[in-house]
Amino acid sequence: MRYNIVMGYQVLYRTYRPAKFSEVVGQKYIVKTLLNAIKKNRIAHAYLFAGPRGTGKTSVAKLFAKAINCENFKEESCDTCKNCLAYLEGSHPDIIELDAASNNGIDDIREIIEQVPYAPLLGKYKVYIIDEVHMLTTQAFNALLKTLEEPPAHVIFIFATTDPQKVIPTVLSRCQRYNFSKISTFEIKKKTMEILEKEGIAYEEKAVEELARMAEGGMRDALSLLEQCLAYNPDEVTLEDVEHIFGLTSVKEEVSLFTDIHSNHVSDVIGRLRNMYTQGMDTKRLAVDLLEIVKDALIYSDQGKDTLLNRLTAAEAQEILNLTTTDDLLKDARDLEETVSKEKQNQNFLVYLELCLIKMAGRNKAAAEKVQPIKESVTEPVKETEEKKTTEPEPEQEPVIEEPVEEVEPIIEYNTDFLLSILLDANRDLKINDQIIYNKLDLYRYESDKRKFYQLLIGTELFASNKDAIIICGNKTQADTINTRSTNEELYDFLNEEFGIDKMVYGIDEDRKKQLISLYKKTPEEKRNRPVYIEKYTRKKTENQTQEDRLRDLFGDRVKVEE
Ligand SMILES: [Zn+2]
C-alpha cells in the first residue's frame, strides 16, 4: 500500500483507525474494563467517554458497539457473523452515530428518541454513539434525559466529549464514565513509525519524534501532521523537513540560544530571536522547547543519567549545566512556564517571549555581580531570627523574609556540639528502624509530588538516629539542601506522613561526619546516652507552592519512563 496524496486530508487516520481492541493506542485500562464487561455480560445503558481530542474515544465506542453485537465475541469481534459484516460495510442498522457538533438541536435528538422503543433490526443492541455530546442544546439534553431515565433493555448510549464539564449533571450521573488520557509521546511515535513502515515510506526517527511531541497526546493530530509532511515530500520524512514545515527550531539552535542567554548577550539573543521569528519560527513551540531543555538539564543534574532525557543529549545537558546553576534553571523554568501560559490570551506572544529571555539573561547578569545581593540575603534572615528570639511571645507568626532580588534561602548551620550530642544519644536499633526510608525510596521516584525527596536522599546514608532526630550524611549540596529551612520542613512532613518517622532531620557532609566520629571516640563512656532536647516542627505544610513543586506539577507525568 502506498500513501496517496490525492486521497487528501485525514486519510491516514481513517485508514489506521483501530479495527481491533488490541490496536487501540494507549487507554489500556479502559479497553480491559470494557472487555471484562462484555465477557461478563454486564453492559451499562449509558457510557460517557471523556478526554482530549484524538485519544480514541470514538474509535473505542465503535469497537464496543461492534463487539456487543457480535455473535461470536471472544477477546475480539469475529468479523464473520452477519453483525460484524454489516458493521464492516458501514451499514449496521443498529449502530447509530450522531455528531452533536453539527446536529445539536431538539429535532435531531427527537428523531433518535422516537426510534428508541423499537427492537434492534439485526443485532442484540441498538447503540447510539453521540459525539461531542456537550454541544447539545439544553432542550435536546432534557429530551435525552427522559430516555436515559428509563431506557429499554436493548438500548445503549455512548456519549463522547472533550468537555465533560459542559454535560449536565443529571446526564452525567446516569452514565458510566471513562476518562481517556492523552497518549504518551512514546506510544504515538511507535504507532506512527508502524504506519510509515506499512506504507513503505522512509523516515528519520528524530523526525517522527518531533511530530509525536507536537501532537501533544492526540493520535489524530500526529497523523494529520504526518500528512502535511507527506504532502511536502511523499517519499521521506526527515527532521529537516519537519522543522522547516512547522517552523521548529532545531535542538542545536535552541541549545545555542540558551548558551547566549546564559552568556548574557541580551542584544544577540533578541536579534537571533527576531531573526528566527521572521523565518517563520513557531514562538510558542520555542518557549515549550526551551522549557523542555531546562527540564532535561535539571534531570541530568540530579544523577547524570541520560536515559530520562527527552530532548538533550548528555553532552548538551552538561554544556548547559556548566553555564548555570540548578537554582537558576528552576527560575528559568518558572519564567518560561509563565510565559507559555500567556500564549493563549496574547496575540503578540513574541513580546512576552522576548521579555522572558531578557529576564533570564538579566538574572545571569545579577549573578555575575553577585557580591552585593547575596550578602544581603544571607545576613537578613539571621537578623530576623535574632529578633524573633527577643520577641518570643508571638509563636504563630512566621518570620516574613522579604524576597531579595536574588532569592537565596538561608541554610541552617548546626553547631558540632549539638550534632555530637545527638550522636552520643543515638543507638543502633533506632537506626535500623529508620533505614526503612532507604528501602522504600525508589517508590517515590516516579511520584511527581514526592520525587524531590527521592532526589534529595538518593546516595545519602543514614548516619545516626536517636529518639527525636536523624542525621543524614551526603555530599555538601545534599547536606545544605537538607538544612535549608523550607526543604527541611517538607522533609520532616514527608518522613512523618510516609514512614511514620517523627524526627528532625539534620544533614551533614563527609567532613562533618569524620569530625563527629573523631569527637565521639574522644568522649568518655559516661557522657554517652544522655537525652537531648530537640524541638520539632509543629506547623503544617506550607500552602505556598515552592518552585520545585511547580516544576513537578509541570513535568510530573512527562518524566515517567515510558513503556
Ligand atoms: Zn461477529
Coordinates of C-alpha atoms in Angstrom, one line a residue, residues 12-26 54 56 59 63 183-199 201 203 205 208-209 211-212 215 217-223 226 563:
L12 CA -4.2 8.1 7.3
Y13 CA -6.3 8.5 10.4
R14 CA -9.2 6.8 8.8
T15 CA -7.1 4.0 7.3
Y16 CA -5.4 3.3 10.5
R17 CA -8.3 3.7 12.9
P18 CA -8.1 0.7 15.2
A19 CA -10.1 -2.2 13.8
K20 CA -9.5 -4.3 16.9
F21 CA -9.3 -3.6 20.6
S22 CA -5.6 -4.8 20.5
E23 CA -4.9 -2.0 18.1
V24 CA -6.1 0.8 20.3
V25 CA -3.2 3.1 21.2
G26 CA -3.0 3.9 24.9
G54 CA -7.7 12.3 19.2
G56 CA -9.6 7.2 20.7
S59 CA -12.8 4.5 17.9
L63 CA -15.4 -1.1 18.6
I183 CA -1.4 9.3 24.6
S184 CA 2.3 9.3 25.5
T185 CA 4.8 10.7 23.0
F186 CA 6.4 7.3 23.1
E187 CA 3.3 5.4 22.0
I188 CA 2.4 8.0 19.3
K189 CA 5.9 7.7 18.0
K190 CA 5.7 3.9 17.9
K191 CA 2.4 3.9 16.2
T192 CA 3.4 6.5 13.6
M193 CA 6.6 4.5 12.8
E194 CA 4.5 1.4 12.4
I195 CA 2.2 3.2 9.9
L196 CA 5.2 4.6 7.9
E197 CA 6.6 1.1 7.7
K198 CA 3.4 -0.3 6.4
E199 CA 3.2 2.5 3.9
I201 CA 7.8 5.4 3.5
Y203 CA 11.7 8.2 7.8
E205 CA 13.2 8.5 13.8
V208 CA 8.8 11.2 13.9
E209 CA 9.6 12.0 17.4
L211 CA 5.8 15.0 15.2
A212 CA 4.8 12.9 18.2
A215 CA 0.8 16.1 18.6
G217 CA -1.1 13.4 23.2
G218 CA -3.5 13.1 20.3
M219 CA -3.0 10.3 17.8
R220 CA -5.2 12.0 15.2
D221 CA -3.2 15.2 15.4
A222 CA 0.0 13.2 14.9
L223 CA -1.3 11.7 11.7
L226 CA 2.4 13.5 9.2
E563 CA 7.0 1.6 28.4

